[in-house]
PDB file of C-alpha atoms in Angstrom:
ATOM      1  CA  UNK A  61      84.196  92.015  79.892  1.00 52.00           C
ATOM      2  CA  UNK A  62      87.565  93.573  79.378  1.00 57.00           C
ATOM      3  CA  UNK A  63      90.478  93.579  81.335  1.00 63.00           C
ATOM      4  CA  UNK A  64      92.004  96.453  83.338  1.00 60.00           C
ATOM      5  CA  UNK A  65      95.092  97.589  82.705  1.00 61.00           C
ATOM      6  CA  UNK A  66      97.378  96.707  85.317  1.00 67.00           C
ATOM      7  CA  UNK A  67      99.869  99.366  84.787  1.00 76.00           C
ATOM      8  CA  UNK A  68      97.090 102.219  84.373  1.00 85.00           C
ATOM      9  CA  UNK A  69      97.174 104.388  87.355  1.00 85.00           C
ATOM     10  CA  UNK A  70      93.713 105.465  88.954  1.00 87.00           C
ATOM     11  CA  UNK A  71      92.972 107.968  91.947  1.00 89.00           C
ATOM     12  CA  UNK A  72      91.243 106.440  94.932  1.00 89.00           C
ATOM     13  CA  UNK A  73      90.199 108.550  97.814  1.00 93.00           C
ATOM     14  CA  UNK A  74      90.053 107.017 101.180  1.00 93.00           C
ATOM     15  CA  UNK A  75      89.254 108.475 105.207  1.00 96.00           C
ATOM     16  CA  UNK A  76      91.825 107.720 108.074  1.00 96.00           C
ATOM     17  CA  UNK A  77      92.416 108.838 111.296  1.00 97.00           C
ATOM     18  CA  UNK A  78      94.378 112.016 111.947  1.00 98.00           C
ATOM     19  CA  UNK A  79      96.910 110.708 113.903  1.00 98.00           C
ATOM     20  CA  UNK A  80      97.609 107.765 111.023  1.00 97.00           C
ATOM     21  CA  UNK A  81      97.623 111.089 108.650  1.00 97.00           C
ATOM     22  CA  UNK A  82     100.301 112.908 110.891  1.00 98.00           C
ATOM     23  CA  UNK A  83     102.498 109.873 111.128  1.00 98.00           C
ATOM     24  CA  UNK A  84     102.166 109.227 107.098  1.00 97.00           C
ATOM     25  CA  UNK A  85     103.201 112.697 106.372  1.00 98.00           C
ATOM     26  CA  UNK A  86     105.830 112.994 108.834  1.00 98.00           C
ATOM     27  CA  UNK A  87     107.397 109.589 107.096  1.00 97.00           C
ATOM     28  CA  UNK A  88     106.707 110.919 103.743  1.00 97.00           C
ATOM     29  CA  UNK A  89     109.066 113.828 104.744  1.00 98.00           C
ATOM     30  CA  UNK A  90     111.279 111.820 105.906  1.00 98.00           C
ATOM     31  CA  UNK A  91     111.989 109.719 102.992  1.00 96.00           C
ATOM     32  CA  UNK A  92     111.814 112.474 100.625  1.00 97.00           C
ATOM     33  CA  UNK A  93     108.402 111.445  98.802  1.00 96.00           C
ATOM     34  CA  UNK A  94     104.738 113.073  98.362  1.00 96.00           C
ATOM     35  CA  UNK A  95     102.277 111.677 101.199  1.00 96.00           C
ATOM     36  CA  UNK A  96     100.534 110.377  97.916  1.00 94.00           C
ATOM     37  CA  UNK A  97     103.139 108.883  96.569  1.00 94.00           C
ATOM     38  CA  UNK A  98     103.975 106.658 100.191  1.00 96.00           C
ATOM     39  CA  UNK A  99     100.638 106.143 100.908  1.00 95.00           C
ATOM     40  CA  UNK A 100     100.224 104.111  97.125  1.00 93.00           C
ATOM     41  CA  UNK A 101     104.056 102.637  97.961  1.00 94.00           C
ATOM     42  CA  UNK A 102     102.583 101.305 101.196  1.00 95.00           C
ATOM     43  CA  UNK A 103      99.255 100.436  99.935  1.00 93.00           C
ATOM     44  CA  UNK A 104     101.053  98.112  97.074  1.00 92.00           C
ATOM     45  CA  UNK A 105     103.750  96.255  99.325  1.00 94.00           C
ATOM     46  CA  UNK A 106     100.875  95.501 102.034  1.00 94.00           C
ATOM     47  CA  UNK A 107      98.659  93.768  98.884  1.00 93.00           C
ATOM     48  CA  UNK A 108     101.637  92.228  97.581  1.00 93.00           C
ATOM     49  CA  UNK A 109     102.253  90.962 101.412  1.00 93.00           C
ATOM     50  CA  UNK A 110      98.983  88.807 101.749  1.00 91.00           C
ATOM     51  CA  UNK A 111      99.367  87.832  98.365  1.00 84.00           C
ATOM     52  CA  UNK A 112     102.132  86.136  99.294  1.00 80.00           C
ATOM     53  CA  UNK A 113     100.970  84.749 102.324  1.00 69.00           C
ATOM     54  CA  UNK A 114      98.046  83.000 100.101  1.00 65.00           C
TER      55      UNK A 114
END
């Protein structure tokens, strides 16, 4: 079976709460960046997190 590409960027849809989605897109004004963009920058340092704790 062959490997994924790590650096190869997919889409991934996903269903939150509205209130979660208000707060994510009032940070992503914040700092300047898409909601996509934070919500994939989030998504990465919380995986990286338990990976750690491992």
């Amino acid at each position: 079976m062959p490997r994924a590409n790590p650096q190869k960027n997919v889409r991934a849809c996903i269903s939150i709460r509205s209130d979660i989605h208000e707060r994510l897109s009032t940070l992503a004004e914040q700092e300047g960046r898409s909601f996509s963009n934070l919500c994939a920058y989030l998504l990465e340092q919380a995986i990286a997190s338990l990976k750690q704790d491992d």
